[in-house]
Tab-separated table of C-alpha atoms and ligand atoms in Angstrom:
chain	number	residue	atom	x	y	z
A	102	MET	CA	0.000	0.000	0.000
A	103	SER	CA	1.307	3.367	-0.963
A	104	THR	CA	0.880	6.245	1.452
A	105	SER	CA	1.179	8.919	-1.227
A	106	ALA	CA	-1.641	11.445	-1.084
A	107	LEU	CA	-1.703	11.825	-4.869
A	108	GLN	CA	-1.102	8.996	-7.328
A	109	VAL	CA	-1.059	9.598	-11.066
A	110	GLN	CA	-0.817	6.454	-13.162
A	111	GLY	CA	-0.381	6.190	-16.924
A	112	LEU	CA	-2.136	9.502	-17.441
A	113	ALA	CA	-2.749	10.278	-21.123
A	114	LYS	CA	-4.698	12.982	-22.916
A	115	HIS	CA	-4.854	13.151	-26.692
A	116	PHE	CA	-6.396	16.004	-28.666
A	117	GLY	CA	-6.818	14.438	-32.086
A	118	GLY	CA	-3.248	13.612	-33.088
A	119	VAL	CA	-1.688	15.746	-30.341
A	120	ARG	CA	-0.500	13.726	-27.361
A	121	ALA	CA	-0.678	16.460	-24.722
A	122	LEU	CA	-0.054	13.800	-22.061
A	123	ASP	CA	1.477	10.520	-23.128
A	124	GLY	CA	1.572	8.161	-20.134
A	125	VAL	CA	2.558	10.142	-17.045
A	126	ASP	CA	3.284	8.444	-13.700
A	127	PHE	CA	4.112	10.148	-10.412
A	128	GLU	CA	3.128	10.160	-6.755
A	129	VAL	CA	3.195	12.962	-4.210
A	130	PRO	CA	3.171	12.491	-0.425
A	131	ALA	CA	1.012	14.814	1.674
A	132	GLY	CA	2.505	18.232	2.341
A	133	GLN	CA	5.136	18.083	-0.385
A	134	CYS	CA	5.666	21.170	-2.557
A	135	VAL	CA	6.351	20.020	-6.128
A	136	ALA	CA	7.206	22.088	-9.205
A	137	LEU	CA	6.052	20.778	-12.583
A	138	ILE	CA	8.247	22.415	-15.217
A	139	GLY	CA	8.795	22.096	-18.936
A	140	PRO	CA	8.572	24.105	-22.164
A	141	ASN	CA	5.369	25.670	-23.496
A	142	GLY	CA	3.071	22.982	-24.847
A	143	ALA	CA	4.651	20.257	-22.691
A	144	GLY	CA	1.251	19.368	-21.188
A	145	LYS	CA	1.436	21.039	-17.757
A	146	SER	CA	-1.951	22.774	-17.892
A	147	THR	CA	-3.539	19.679	-19.413
A	148	CYS	CA	-2.178	17.653	-16.502
A	149	PHE	CA	-3.835	20.083	-14.047
A	150	ASP	CA	-7.065	19.902	-16.070
A	151	CYS	CA	-7.083	16.113	-15.744
A	152	LEU	CA	-6.391	16.281	-11.983
A	153	ALA	CA	-8.990	18.964	-11.253
A	154	GLY	CA	-11.633	17.697	-13.685
A	155	GLN	CA	-11.730	20.261	-16.510
A	156	GLN	CA	-10.586	17.566	-18.959
A	157	VAL	CA	-11.339	13.854	-19.189
A	158	PRO	CA	-8.123	11.876	-19.731
A	159	THR	CA	-7.848	9.473	-22.667
A	160	ALA	CA	-6.289	6.863	-20.360
A	161	GLY	CA	-4.841	6.455	-16.897
A	162	GLU	CA	-5.875	6.873	-13.299
A	163	VAL	CA	-5.751	9.653	-10.716
A	164	LEU	CA	-6.051	8.725	-7.040
A	165	TRP	CA	-6.354	11.317	-4.295
A	166	GLN	CA	-6.161	9.870	-0.782
A	167	SER	CA	-6.664	6.418	-2.345
A	168	GLN	CA	-9.896	7.480	-4.052
A	169	SER	CA	-10.271	7.687	-7.835
A	170	LEU	CA	-11.045	11.200	-9.045
A	171	LEU	CA	-11.875	10.241	-12.617
A	172	GLY	CA	-15.507	10.596	-13.576
A	173	LYS	CA	-16.053	13.151	-10.818
A	174	PRO	CA	-16.928	16.724	-11.815
A	175	PRO	CA	-14.668	19.573	-10.601
A	176	ALA	CA	-17.078	20.553	-7.765
A	177	GLU	CA	-17.027	17.013	-6.392
A	178	ARG	CA	-13.214	16.929	-6.502
A	179	GLN	CA	-13.181	20.264	-4.695
A	180	ARG	CA	-15.360	18.740	-1.960
A	181	LEU	CA	-12.669	16.018	-1.648
A	182	GLY	CA	-9.980	18.673	-1.215
A	183	VAL	CA	-8.723	19.383	-4.739
A	184	ALA	CA	-8.344	23.127	-5.387
A	185	ARG	CA	-6.782	24.901	-8.341
A	186	THR	CA	-5.953	28.220	-9.915
A	187	PHE	CA	-5.829	28.911	-13.656
A	188	GLN	CA	-3.035	30.216	-15.845
A	189	VAL	CA	-5.218	33.264	-16.602
A	190	ALA	CA	-6.425	35.063	-13.441
A	191	GLN	CA	-10.075	34.440	-12.581
A	192	THR	CA	-11.236	37.158	-10.207
A	193	PHE	CA	-14.175	39.574	-10.133
A	194	GLU	CA	-12.692	42.979	-10.922
A	195	ALA	CA	-15.604	45.114	-9.680
A	196	LEU	CA	-15.777	43.458	-6.242
A	197	THR	CA	-13.498	43.924	-3.248
A	198	VAL	CA	-10.890	41.378	-2.170
A	199	LEU	CA	-13.100	40.238	0.702
A	200	GLN	CA	-16.191	39.968	-1.503
A	201	ASN	CA	-14.280	37.824	-4.010
A	202	ILE	CA	-13.398	35.399	-1.243
A	203	GLN	CA	-16.906	35.496	0.209
A	204	LEU	CA	-18.383	34.691	-3.183
A	205	VAL	CA	-16.568	31.358	-3.435
A	206	LEU	CA	-16.533	30.334	0.246
A	207	ARG	CA	-17.506	26.713	0.567
A	208	GLY	CA	-20.306	26.151	3.047
A	209	ALA	CA	-21.870	29.558	2.591
A	210	ALA	CA	-25.563	29.375	1.723
A	211	PRO	CA	-26.393	30.012	-1.937
A	212	LEU	CA	-26.649	33.726	-2.591
A	213	ALA	CA	-30.241	34.978	-2.922
A	214	TRP	CA	-31.499	38.476	-3.764
A	215	TRP	CA	-32.225	39.328	-0.116
A	216	ASP	CA	-28.747	38.252	1.052
A	217	ARG	CA	-26.020	40.705	1.879
A	218	MET	CA	-22.815	39.135	0.660
A	219	ASP	CA	-20.906	41.090	3.291
A	220	ARG	CA	-22.538	38.945	6.000
A	221	ARG	CA	-21.208	35.664	4.621
A	222	GLN	CA	-18.681	34.219	7.085
A	223	PRO	CA	-16.708	37.470	7.290
A	224	GLU	CA	-14.265	36.085	9.897
A	225	ARG	CA	-13.346	33.125	7.741
A	226	ALA	CA	-12.976	35.318	4.667
A	227	MET	CA	-10.754	37.699	6.664
A	228	HIS	CA	-8.634	34.788	7.851
A	229	LEU	CA	-8.123	33.568	4.279
A	230	ALA	CA	-7.243	37.073	3.104
A	231	ALA	CA	-4.739	37.508	5.939
A	232	GLN	CA	-3.196	34.115	5.194
A	233	ALA	CA	-2.524	35.340	1.653
A	234	GLY	CA	-0.984	38.570	2.984
A	235	LEU	CA	-3.949	40.680	1.845
A	236	GLN	CA	-5.142	41.942	5.240
A	237	LEU	CA	-4.481	45.588	4.357
A	238	LEU	CA	-6.247	45.288	0.998
A	239	VAL	CA	-9.493	43.510	1.940
A	240	HIS	CA	-11.725	46.471	1.087
A	241	HIS	CA	-9.925	47.388	-2.119
A	242	THR	CA	-11.614	46.717	-5.442
A	243	VAL	CA	-9.750	44.016	-7.356
A	244	ALA	CA	-9.408	46.265	-10.404
A	245	ASP	CA	-7.224	48.580	-8.278
A	246	LEU	CA	-4.883	45.868	-6.998
A	247	PRO	CA	-1.285	45.403	-8.071
A	248	TYR	CA	-0.970	42.233	-10.164
A	249	GLY	CA	0.928	40.377	-7.409
A	250	ALA	CA	-1.947	40.910	-4.978
A	251	LYS	CA	-4.371	39.605	-7.591
A	252	LYS	CA	-2.348	36.415	-7.916
A	253	ARG	CA	-2.378	36.001	-4.123
A	254	LEU	CA	-6.138	36.548	-4.106
A	255	GLU	CA	-6.538	33.712	-6.607
A	256	LEU	CA	-4.706	31.400	-4.239
A	257	ALA	CA	-6.931	32.523	-1.331
A	258	MET	CA	-10.017	31.902	-3.493
A	259	ALA	CA	-8.851	28.397	-4.399
A	260	LEU	CA	-8.531	27.592	-0.685
A	261	ALA	CA	-11.876	29.292	0.063
A	262	GLY	CA	-13.603	26.803	-2.238
A	263	LEU	CA	-12.575	23.866	-0.046
A	264	PRO	CA	-14.740	22.466	2.755
A	265	GLN	CA	-13.638	24.029	6.051
A	266	THR	CA	-12.760	20.660	7.653
A	267	VAL	CA	-10.474	19.814	4.738
A	268	ALA	CA	-8.877	23.272	4.855
A	269	ASP	CA	-8.410	23.137	8.647
A	270	GLN	CA	-6.743	19.735	8.470
A	271	GLY	CA	-4.571	20.782	5.528
A	272	ALA	CA	-5.844	17.650	3.753
A	273	ALA	CA	-5.936	19.420	0.409
A	274	LEU	CA	-4.274	19.247	-2.996
A	275	LEU	CA	-3.551	22.721	-4.338
A	276	LEU	CA	-2.783	22.992	-8.058
A	277	LEU	CA	-1.273	26.349	-9.025
A	278	ASP	CA	-0.905	26.979	-12.753
A	279	GLU	CA	1.850	29.597	-13.119
A	280	PRO	CA	1.166	31.343	-9.776
A	281	ALA	CA	4.045	33.754	-10.355
A	282	ALA	CA	3.573	34.423	-14.085
A	283	GLY	CA	3.889	38.111	-14.920
A	284	LEU	CA	5.348	38.995	-11.524
A	285	ALA	CA	8.583	40.892	-11.010
A	286	LEU	CA	11.332	39.221	-8.985
A	287	ALA	CA	10.360	40.616	-5.551
A	288	GLU	CA	6.647	39.854	-5.979
A	289	ARG	CA	7.522	36.423	-7.303
A	290	ALA	CA	9.738	35.595	-4.329
A	291	ASP	CA	6.961	36.795	-2.018
A	292	MET	CA	4.397	34.656	-3.804
A	293	MET	CA	6.572	31.555	-3.588
A	294	THR	CA	7.044	32.145	0.147
A	295	LEU	CA	3.259	32.098	0.490
A	296	VAL	CA	3.095	28.872	-1.531
A	297	ARG	CA	5.644	27.286	0.811
A	298	GLN	CA	3.698	28.491	3.864
A	299	VAL	CA	0.564	26.764	2.562
A	300	ALA	CA	2.521	23.529	1.998
A	301	SER	CA	3.962	23.736	5.511
A	302	GLN	CA	0.379	23.503	6.826
A	303	GLY	CA	0.157	20.038	5.292
A	304	VAL	CA	-1.364	21.019	1.956
A	305	THR	CA	0.045	19.057	-0.986
A	306	VAL	CA	1.115	21.592	-3.608
A	307	LEU	CA	1.812	21.095	-7.292
A	308	TYR	CA	2.731	24.217	-9.280
A	309	THR	CA	3.988	25.119	-12.727
A	310	GLU	CA	6.525	27.863	-13.322
A	311	HIS	CA	8.875	29.207	-16.000
A	312	ASN	CA	11.206	31.275	-13.788
A	313	MET	CA	13.785	28.933	-12.325
A	314	ASP	CA	14.323	31.166	-9.254
A	315	ALA	CA	10.755	30.226	-8.296
A	316	VAL	CA	11.572	26.520	-8.646
A	317	PHE	CA	15.101	25.796	-7.409
A	318	GLY	CA	15.348	26.796	-3.766
A	319	VAL	CA	11.546	26.718	-3.419
A	320	ALA	CA	10.208	23.280	-4.416
A	321	ASP	CA	10.948	20.097	-2.440
A	322	ARG	CA	10.930	18.201	-5.682
A	323	VAL	CA	10.894	18.915	-9.421
A	324	LEU	CA	9.068	17.093	-12.216
A	325	VAL	CA	10.064	17.829	-15.809
A	326	LEU	CA	7.483	17.315	-18.522
A	327	MET	CA	8.364	17.380	-22.227
A	328	GLN	CA	6.015	16.559	-25.078
A	329	GLY	CA	3.591	14.855	-22.722
A	330	ARG	CA	6.165	12.674	-21.004
A	331	LEU	CA	7.847	12.965	-17.642
A	332	VAL	CA	11.579	13.036	-18.372
A	333	ALA	CA	12.805	13.727	-14.826
A	334	ASP	CA	11.442	13.453	-11.301
A	335	GLY	CA	13.569	14.075	-8.253
A	336	ALA	CA	15.228	16.396	-5.780
A	337	PRO	CA	16.020	19.844	-7.258
A	338	GLU	CA	19.773	19.141	-6.994
A	339	ALA	CA	19.414	15.896	-8.960
A	340	VAL	CA	17.175	17.395	-11.653
A	341	ALA	CA	19.545	20.361	-12.076
A	342	GLN	CA	22.364	17.900	-12.822
A	343	ASP	CA	20.371	15.722	-15.208
A	344	PRO	CA	22.217	15.892	-18.584
A	345	HIS	CA	19.062	15.324	-20.625
A	346	VAL	CA	17.143	18.081	-18.793
A	347	ARG	CA	20.120	20.471	-19.073
A	348	GLU	CA	20.519	19.792	-22.752
A	349	ARG	CA	16.853	20.078	-23.676
A	350	TYR	CA	15.385	22.549	-21.196
A	351	LEU	CA	17.521	24.206	-18.501
A	352	GLY	CA	20.559	24.923	-20.669
A	353	MET	CA	24.085	23.557	-20.243
A	354	ASP	CA	25.191	26.617	-18.228
A	355	PHE	CA	22.287	26.287	-15.770
A	356	ASP	CA	23.398	27.110	-12.229
A	357	LEU	CA	21.148	26.014	-9.365
A	358	ASN	CA	22.915	28.178	-6.777
A	359	ALA	CA	22.565	31.298	-8.908
A	360	ASN	CA	18.800	30.755	-8.944
A	361	VAL	CA	18.672	30.166	-5.185
A	362	LYS	CA	20.551	33.441	-4.740
A	363	THR	CA	18.202	35.271	-7.106
A	364	HIS	CA	15.229	34.049	-5.056
A	365	ALA	CA	16.916	35.217	-1.836
A	366	LYS	CA	17.585	38.629	-3.382
A	367	GLY	CA	13.933	38.847	-4.448
A	368	LEU	CA	12.856	38.164	-0.864
A	369	GLN	CA	15.233	40.820	0.415
A	370	ASP	CA	13.838	43.358	-2.075
A	371	ALA	CA	10.277	42.423	-1.085
A	372	ARG	CA	11.011	42.909	2.635
A	373	GLY	CA	13.213	45.951	2.258
B	577	ADP	P1	1.627	23.718	-21.165
B	577	ADP	O1	0.671	24.124	-20.096
B	577	ADP	O2	2.740	22.847	-20.678
B	577	ADP	O3	2.160	24.897	-21.932
B	577	ADP	P2	-0.709	22.576	-22.450
B	577	ADP	O4	-1.184	21.520	-21.536
B	577	ADP	O5	-1.446	23.857	-22.447
B	577	ADP	O6	0.847	22.810	-22.234
B	577	ADP	O7	-0.742	22.029	-23.944
B	577	ADP	C1	-0.186	20.762	-24.306
B	577	ADP	C2	-0.506	20.470	-25.767
B	577	ADP	O8	-1.900	20.172	-25.896
B	577	ADP	C3	-0.231	21.609	-26.717
B	577	ADP	O9	0.212	21.086	-27.934
B	577	ADP	C4	-1.588	22.260	-26.864
B	577	ADP	O10	-1.700	22.929	-28.106
B	577	ADP	C5	-2.531	21.083	-26.787
B	577	ADP	N1	-3.838	21.416	-26.208
B	577	ADP	C6	-4.069	21.862	-24.955
B	577	ADP	N2	-5.371	22.045	-24.725
B	577	ADP	C7	-6.000	21.722	-25.886
B	577	ADP	C8	-7.371	21.699	-26.318
B	577	ADP	N3	-8.353	22.039	-25.474
B	577	ADP	N4	-7.626	21.296	-27.574
B	577	ADP	C9	-6.641	20.928	-28.417
B	577	ADP	N5	-5.343	20.914	-28.080
B	577	ADP	C10	-5.014	21.302	-26.835
B	578	MG	MG1	0.119	25.972	-19.366
Protein backbone atom coordinates (compact mmCIF):
# COMPACT_ATOMS: atom_id res chain seq x y z
CA MET A 1 0.00 0.00 0.00
CA SER A 2 1.31 3.37 -0.96
CA THR A 3 0.88 6.24 1.45
CA SER A 4 1.18 8.92 -1.23
CA ALA A 5 -1.64 11.44 -1.08
CA LEU A 6 -1.70 11.82 -4.87
CA GLN A 7 -1.10 9.00 -7.33
CA VAL A 8 -1.06 9.60 -11.07
CA GLN A 9 -0.82 6.45 -13.16
CA GLY A 10 -0.38 6.19 -16.92
CA LEU A 11 -2.14 9.50 -17.44
CA ALA A 12 -2.75 10.28 -21.12
CA LYS A 13 -4.70 12.98 -22.92
CA HIS A 14 -4.85 13.15 -26.69
CA PHE A 15 -6.40 16.00 -28.67
CA GLY A 16 -6.82 14.44 -32.09
CA GLY A 17 -3.25 13.61 -33.09
CA VAL A 18 -1.69 15.75 -30.34
CA ARG A 19 -0.50 13.73 -27.36
CA ALA A 20 -0.68 16.46 -24.72
CA LEU A 21 -0.05 13.80 -22.06
CA ASP A 22 1.48 10.52 -23.13
CA GLY A 23 1.57 8.16 -20.13
CA VAL A 24 2.56 10.14 -17.04
CA ASP A 25 3.28 8.44 -13.70
CA PHE A 26 4.11 10.15 -10.41
CA GLU A 27 3.13 10.16 -6.75
CA VAL A 28 3.19 12.96 -4.21
CA PRO A 29 3.17 12.49 -0.42
CA ALA A 30 1.01 14.81 1.67
CA GLY A 31 2.50 18.23 2.34
CA GLN A 32 5.14 18.08 -0.38
CA CYS A 33 5.67 21.17 -2.56
CA VAL A 34 6.35 20.02 -6.13
CA ALA A 35 7.21 22.09 -9.20
CA LEU A 36 6.05 20.78 -12.58
CA ILE A 37 8.25 22.41 -15.22
CA GLY A 38 8.80 22.10 -18.94
CA PRO A 39 8.57 24.11 -22.16
CA ASN A 40 5.37 25.67 -23.50
CA GLY A 41 3.07 22.98 -24.85
CA ALA A 42 4.65 20.26 -22.69
CA GLY A 43 1.25 19.37 -21.19
CA LYS A 44 1.44 21.04 -17.76
CA SER A 45 -1.95 22.77 -17.89
CA THR A 46 -3.54 19.68 -19.41
CA CYS A 47 -2.18 17.65 -16.50
CA PHE A 48 -3.83 20.08 -14.05
CA ASP A 49 -7.06 19.90 -16.07
CA CYS A 50 -7.08 16.11 -15.74
CA LEU A 51 -6.39 16.28 -11.98
CA ALA A 52 -8.99 18.96 -11.25
CA GLY A 53 -11.63 17.70 -13.68
CA GLN A 54 -11.73 20.26 -16.51
CA GLN A 55 -10.59 17.57 -18.96
CA VAL A 56 -11.34 13.85 -19.19
CA PRO A 57 -8.12 11.88 -19.73
CA THR A 58 -7.85 9.47 -22.67
CA ALA A 59 -6.29 6.86 -20.36
CA GLY A 60 -4.84 6.45 -16.90
CA GLU A 61 -5.87 6.87 -13.30
CA VAL A 62 -5.75 9.65 -10.72
CA LEU A 63 -6.05 8.72 -7.04
CA TRP A 64 -6.35 11.32 -4.29
CA GLN A 65 -6.16 9.87 -0.78
CA SER A 66 -6.66 6.42 -2.34
CA GLN A 67 -9.90 7.48 -4.05
CA SER A 68 -10.27 7.69 -7.84
CA LEU A 69 -11.04 11.20 -9.05
CA LEU A 70 -11.88 10.24 -12.62
CA GLY A 71 -15.51 10.60 -13.58
CA LYS A 72 -16.05 13.15 -10.82
CA PRO A 73 -16.93 16.72 -11.81
CA PRO A 74 -14.67 19.57 -10.60
CA ALA A 75 -17.08 20.55 -7.77
CA GLU A 76 -17.03 17.01 -6.39
CA ARG A 77 -13.21 16.93 -6.50
CA GLN A 78 -13.18 20.26 -4.69
CA ARG A 79 -15.36 18.74 -1.96
CA LEU A 80 -12.67 16.02 -1.65
CA GLY A 81 -9.98 18.67 -1.21
CA VAL A 82 -8.72 19.38 -4.74
CA ALA A 83 -8.34 23.13 -5.39
CA ARG A 84 -6.78 24.90 -8.34
CA THR A 85 -5.95 28.22 -9.91
CA PHE A 86 -5.83 28.91 -13.66
CA GLN A 87 -3.03 30.22 -15.85
CA VAL A 88 -5.22 33.26 -16.60
CA ALA A 89 -6.43 35.06 -13.44
CA GLN A 90 -10.07 34.44 -12.58
CA THR A 91 -11.24 37.16 -10.21
CA PHE A 92 -14.18 39.57 -10.13
CA GLU A 93 -12.69 42.98 -10.92
CA ALA A 94 -15.60 45.11 -9.68
CA LEU A 95 -15.78 43.46 -6.24
CA THR A 96 -13.50 43.92 -3.25
CA VAL A 97 -10.89 41.38 -2.17
CA LEU A 98 -13.10 40.24 0.70
CA GLN A 99 -16.19 39.97 -1.50
CA ASN A 100 -14.28 37.82 -4.01
CA ILE A 101 -13.40 35.40 -1.24
CA GLN A 102 -16.91 35.50 0.21
CA LEU A 103 -18.38 34.69 -3.18
CA VAL A 104 -16.57 31.36 -3.44
CA LEU A 105 -16.53 30.33 0.25
CA ARG A 106 -17.51 26.71 0.57
CA GLY A 107 -20.31 26.15 3.05
CA ALA A 108 -21.87 29.56 2.59
CA ALA A 109 -25.56 29.37 1.72
CA PRO A 110 -26.39 30.01 -1.94
CA LEU A 111 -26.65 33.73 -2.59
CA ALA A 112 -30.24 34.98 -2.92
CA TRP A 113 -31.50 38.48 -3.76
CA TRP A 114 -32.22 39.33 -0.12
CA ASP A 115 -28.75 38.25 1.05
CA ARG A 116 -26.02 40.71 1.88
CA MET A 117 -22.81 39.14 0.66
CA ASP A 118 -20.91 41.09 3.29
CA ARG A 119 -22.54 38.94 6.00
CA ARG A 120 -21.21 35.66 4.62
CA GLN A 121 -18.68 34.22 7.09
CA PRO A 122 -16.71 37.47 7.29
CA GLU A 123 -14.26 36.08 9.90
CA ARG A 124 -13.35 33.13 7.74
CA ALA A 125 -12.98 35.32 4.67
CA MET A 126 -10.75 37.70 6.66
CA HIS A 127 -8.63 34.79 7.85
CA LEU A 128 -8.12 33.57 4.28
CA ALA A 129 -7.24 37.07 3.10
CA ALA A 130 -4.74 37.51 5.94
CA GLN A 131 -3.20 34.12 5.19
CA ALA A 132 -2.52 35.34 1.65
CA GLY A 133 -0.98 38.57 2.98
CA LEU A 134 -3.95 40.68 1.85
CA GLN A 135 -5.14 41.94 5.24
CA LEU A 136 -4.48 45.59 4.36
CA LEU A 137 -6.25 45.29 1.00
CA VAL A 138 -9.49 43.51 1.94
CA HIS A 139 -11.72 46.47 1.09
CA HIS A 140 -9.92 47.39 -2.12
CA THR A 141 -11.61 46.72 -5.44
CA VAL A 142 -9.75 44.02 -7.36
CA ALA A 143 -9.41 46.27 -10.40
CA ASP A 144 -7.22 48.58 -8.28
CA LEU A 145 -4.88 45.87 -7.00
CA PRO A 146 -1.28 45.40 -8.07
CA TYR A 147 -0.97 42.23 -10.16
CA GLY A 148 0.93 40.38 -7.41
CA ALA A 149 -1.95 40.91 -4.98
CA LYS A 150 -4.37 39.61 -7.59
CA LYS A 151 -2.35 36.41 -7.92
CA ARG A 152 -2.38 36.00 -4.12
CA LEU A 153 -6.14 36.55 -4.11
CA GLU A 154 -6.54 33.71 -6.61
CA LEU A 155 -4.71 31.40 -4.24
CA ALA A 156 -6.93 32.52 -1.33
CA MET A 157 -10.02 31.90 -3.49
CA ALA A 158 -8.85 28.40 -4.40
CA LEU A 159 -8.53 27.59 -0.68
CA ALA A 160 -11.88 29.29 0.06
CA GLY A 161 -13.60 26.80 -2.24
CA LEU A 162 -12.57 23.87 -0.05
CA PRO A 163 -14.74 22.47 2.75
CA GLN A 164 -13.64 24.03 6.05
CA THR A 165 -12.76 20.66 7.65
CA VAL A 166 -10.47 19.81 4.74
CA ALA A 167 -8.88 23.27 4.85
CA ASP A 168 -8.41 23.14 8.65
CA GLN A 169 -6.74 19.73 8.47
CA GLY A 170 -4.57 20.78 5.53
CA ALA A 171 -5.84 17.65 3.75
CA ALA A 172 -5.94 19.42 0.41
CA LEU A 173 -4.27 19.25 -3.00
CA LEU A 174 -3.55 22.72 -4.34
CA LEU A 175 -2.78 22.99 -8.06
CA LEU A 176 -1.27 26.35 -9.02
CA ASP A 177 -0.91 26.98 -12.75
CA GLU A 178 1.85 29.60 -13.12
CA PRO A 179 1.17 31.34 -9.78
CA ALA A 180 4.05 33.75 -10.36
CA ALA A 181 3.57 34.42 -14.08
CA GLY A 182 3.89 38.11 -14.92
CA LEU A 183 5.35 38.99 -11.52
CA ALA A 184 8.58 40.89 -11.01
CA LEU A 185 11.33 39.22 -8.99
CA ALA A 186 10.36 40.62 -5.55
CA GLU A 187 6.65 39.85 -5.98
CA ARG A 188 7.52 36.42 -7.30
CA ALA A 189 9.74 35.60 -4.33
CA ASP A 190 6.96 36.79 -2.02
CA MET A 191 4.40 34.66 -3.80
CA MET A 192 6.57 31.56 -3.59
CA THR A 193 7.04 32.14 0.15
CA LEU A 194 3.26 32.10 0.49
CA VAL A 195 3.10 28.87 -1.53
CA ARG A 196 5.64 27.29 0.81
CA GLN A 197 3.70 28.49 3.86
CA VAL A 198 0.56 26.76 2.56
CA ALA A 199 2.52 23.53 2.00
CA SER A 200 3.96 23.74 5.51
CA GLN A 201 0.38 23.50 6.83
CA GLY A 202 0.16 20.04 5.29
CA VAL A 203 -1.36 21.02 1.96
CA THR A 204 0.05 19.06 -0.99
CA VAL A 205 1.11 21.59 -3.61
CA LEU A 206 1.81 21.10 -7.29
CA TYR A 207 2.73 24.22 -9.28
CA THR A 208 3.99 25.12 -12.73
CA GLU A 209 6.53 27.86 -13.32
CA HIS A 210 8.87 29.21 -16.00
CA ASN A 211 11.21 31.28 -13.79
CA MET A 212 13.79 28.93 -12.33
CA ASP A 213 14.32 31.17 -9.25
CA ALA A 214 10.76 30.23 -8.30
CA VAL A 215 11.57 26.52 -8.65
CA PHE A 216 15.10 25.80 -7.41
CA GLY A 217 15.35 26.80 -3.77
CA VAL A 218 11.55 26.72 -3.42
CA ALA A 219 10.21 23.28 -4.42
CA ASP A 220 10.95 20.10 -2.44
CA ARG A 221 10.93 18.20 -5.68
CA VAL A 222 10.89 18.92 -9.42
CA LEU A 223 9.07 17.09 -12.22
CA VAL A 224 10.06 17.83 -15.81
CA LEU A 225 7.48 17.31 -18.52
CA MET A 226 8.36 17.38 -22.23
CA GLN A 227 6.02 16.56 -25.08
CA GLY A 228 3.59 14.85 -22.72
CA ARG A 229 6.17 12.67 -21.00
CA LEU A 230 7.85 12.97 -17.64
CA VAL A 231 11.58 13.04 -18.37
CA ALA A 232 12.81 13.73 -14.83
CA ASP A 233 11.44 13.45 -11.30
CA GLY A 234 13.57 14.08 -8.25
CA ALA A 235 15.23 16.40 -5.78
CA PRO A 236 16.02 19.84 -7.26
CA GLU A 237 19.77 19.14 -6.99
CA ALA A 238 19.41 15.90 -8.96
CA VAL A 239 17.17 17.39 -11.65
CA ALA A 240 19.55 20.36 -12.08
CA GLN A 241 22.36 17.90 -12.82
CA ASP A 242 20.37 15.72 -15.21
CA PRO A 243 22.22 15.89 -18.58
CA HIS A 244 19.06 15.32 -20.62
CA VAL A 245 17.14 18.08 -18.79
CA ARG A 246 20.12 20.47 -19.07
CA GLU A 247 20.52 19.79 -22.75
CA ARG A 248 16.85 20.08 -23.68
CA TYR A 249 15.39 22.55 -21.20
CA LEU A 250 17.52 24.21 -18.50
CA GLY A 251 20.56 24.92 -20.67
CA MET A 252 24.08 23.56 -20.24
CA ASP A 253 25.19 26.62 -18.23
CA PHE A 254 22.29 26.29 -15.77
CA ASP A 255 23.40 27.11 -12.23
CA LEU A 256 21.15 26.01 -9.37
CA ASN A 257 22.92 28.18 -6.78
CA ALA A 258 22.56 31.30 -8.91
CA ASN A 259 18.80 30.76 -8.94
CA VAL A 260 18.67 30.17 -5.18
CA LYS A 261 20.55 33.44 -4.74
CA THR A 262 18.20 35.27 -7.11
CA HIS A 263 15.23 34.05 -5.06
CA ALA A 264 16.92 35.22 -1.84
CA LYS A 265 17.58 38.63 -3.38
CA GLY A 266 13.93 38.85 -4.45
CA LEU A 267 12.86 38.16 -0.86
CA GLN A 268 15.23 40.82 0.41
CA ASP A 269 13.84 43.36 -2.07
CA ALA A 270 10.28 42.42 -1.09
CA ARG A 271 11.01 42.91 2.63
CA GLY A 272 13.21 45.95 2.26
P1 LIG B 1 1.63 23.72 -21.17
O1 LIG B 1 0.67 24.12 -20.10
O2 LIG B 1 2.74 22.85 -20.68
O3 LIG B 1 2.16 24.90 -21.93
P2 LIG B 1 -0.71 22.58 -22.45
O4 LIG B 1 -1.18 21.52 -21.54
O5 LIG B 1 -1.45 23.86 -22.45
O6 LIG B 1 0.85 22.81 -22.23
O7 LIG B 1 -0.74 22.03 -23.94
C1 LIG B 1 -0.19 20.76 -24.31
C2 LIG B 1 -0.51 20.47 -25.77
O8 LIG B 1 -1.90 20.17 -25.90
C3 LIG B 1 -0.23 21.61 -26.72
O9 LIG B 1 0.21 21.09 -27.93
C4 LIG B 1 -1.59 22.26 -26.86
O10 LIG B 1 -1.70 22.93 -28.11
C5 LIG B 1 -2.53 21.08 -26.79
N1 LIG B 1 -3.84 21.42 -26.21
C6 LIG B 1 -4.07 21.86 -24.95
N2 LIG B 1 -5.37 22.05 -24.73
C7 LIG B 1 -6.00 21.72 -25.89
C8 LIG B 1 -7.37 21.70 -26.32
N3 LIG B 1 -8.35 22.04 -25.47
N4 LIG B 1 -7.63 21.30 -27.57
C9 LIG B 1 -6.64 20.93 -28.42
N5 LIG B 1 -5.34 20.91 -28.08
C10 LIG B 1 -5.01 21.30 -26.84
MG1 LIG C 1 0.12 25.97 -19.37
